[in-house]
Amino acid sequence: MARTSRRAGTVAIDLALQGGGSHGAFTWGVLDRLLEDESIALDGLSGTSAGALNAAVLATGLAKGGRTGARHALAAFWRDVSDTGHCFGAIPPGPWTQWWQQWLQQASPYQFNPFDINPLRDLVRRHVHEEALRAGPLQLFVTATAVRTGQPRVFQAGDLSHDALLASACLPHLFRAVEVDGEPYWDGGYTGNPALWPLIYQTVSTDILLVKINPLVRPDLPDTAVEIADRVAEISFNAGLVGELRAISFVHRLLAEERVSSARYKALRMHMIGDEASLGVLPVASKLDTSGPFLLKLHGLGHAAATRWLAAHRADLGVRATLDIDATFLQPRGPSGTRTVQAAATPAAPARPARRAPRRRP
């Protein structure tokens, strides 16, 4: 597959983009800022749900007009999200929000949406060119969850399509399952939000930058049916990512103890851009808010977070990891979300097996 042209002194990175409905506009802001920096080249993108949509729109714009084209494509897409409205599900804001959410938990989209109306379908067709996904300058990986087996399916290369993107963003309590090749799929967040292993095994880059928009911590105890269901969904959508990061951390220890050969492992450096303080206080229902001012606010938060991260860590790309996996994702936390134990820094060379995964599990 063709690659984007790279200037001398550039560093190639992979991007791992989480899903989260309209909170994906935060990722838009991050991508907008990264695309401004021509010293950073993109190799592979793995995305789920809104993360997959961002990746596909970026790939389309990049194929047509380079980095500037990608930035314009992302801006046009999110402007259209606002103009179209209810792309990620229709729950009216206001005092009736909880009532609507409770009703949706009792009803099925096969009942309240018999004609399978999905505003996202036309939006994707307007902004994503399938050929750019299949033969464009980037390697793209889109995760969806097979309904019958519960397993992840990663769409790539010739498998990529509009339906694959819709499958990756299909919340089953809001939309009917999306069929691809005769198989029904739900949102990829249930099995990989996002999936890291396609980047580990199938790209050349040794730096993976995770754009995290799904909160890890909610300090308040959920005590209504809606709040409980929302928190269960958040935990589920983080579980796959935490599991993969735990495995990476385990391989760190094996390498540090010289229990596996470094010759068989690809050095891997993990990085992360997020804003838990800003995104973690937003109600889960805000993931369905597609109003223009809200999306622009999220874009601004993402752009600012990326600017801060680049100022602190741009020089680390290609050199060392900047994400302390243990401290961020694995260490026990107290009731307020603070870590109860000070974690040691994650080694600077995460790794993966070049041919097969280690037999031992963390």
Steps between C-alpha positions, in 0.01 A plus 500: 500500500622848419622728774495872552820676391734569792754774540836445662472526877139387516380233741234251393237414759186290525179645640251311716169687511230425756128520435258709702228652285518875470799502734685393189516874426774511766696256282432727201679777690794272578529388137473858379798595715708196404441569131639851549836346596659377178783335692253230609407244235205264537545131430201305633169603657287270714158636590173394654160665461556878489873427494453294186298779341774752577760265355299436182429869439866585561610227257256628237620858531865400506462298180335794322691799632782406734515626857305816419236291326474277806446797731234646273329159469480458878361851546238442229400167652442635850320804363269260318455299822368816663279591205355150471438449871439182697766306308601304807148444632198716571439574868351848547699713746328649801293377796367203304841356415496234773145399411603448137804300603290274724249450220775407254625235743159335486448528124693364205607685185323220314181637662544877506699516173332246270629671183863496623547877472861588575607862442863390518463294182461795263757700693763230454422470130544874454837524671676165458632362171539125524786489250701740717463257790601196297787638293582836655817617671415359845448157651157513661350255751134518605364282782144372533351231725346187349156461661483121477851419625585805709838517329665807350533531126761739374416628153801600292613549140244343264253437785454869573166649401228739608320209666812407695508853645130488583551162667783639713269781620184294555374531857249214527250681720475782244555339159439168333801274453690575179555203272830456317551189288183355649618539861342748747729735691475739794725779622868405511539657843380179663809311383762765424480872569721518306676180401878537537614164369452581128746788544743281692504222245438668166674837490864606492476782752617435855313795655128471577314812610169427674236773491286423805153647537323236712536585873668246726370649824158624614535613864125507570308180568230441234169443677233516229427236239625727223820598683576136581447394137718787380785410734480131407532603134804717574673222691424254219635739238828537691548131580649390168752783493606441861547130423727573207702750699536247783645252252745762371606575857548127563732473199695796642571296809600194299749708303635671810554161662656366178249215493430559130733596218491862388595377153153354464317807622428834335581794726176689569462846651159600636375859528162650589311825454187553707327741734338304779437815701283653226339193343452307822252752639276492193183289537486187287192639322720778360649242261178543303518882499584613144439871546754720326624691807553177693697336219716809456567508875616138486717575197664782693566273797658239273713753314622647831576155645703407191687831513595438864605144425717602204671770703585246768566186297560566131871433549418162656340360185724236353709501819303393808150425626316780678198303625546335839264207437504364854438833669229611258304182439602218735581631849221476762317826566329639803133607518578844356685350204847576633759222487545322833855385414769700327584309182845457362555651158411275210813386313573709193487209256160330488514200277305241311590162360599517136342166414280380779365621833667377819337190643486634851227745586514781749 
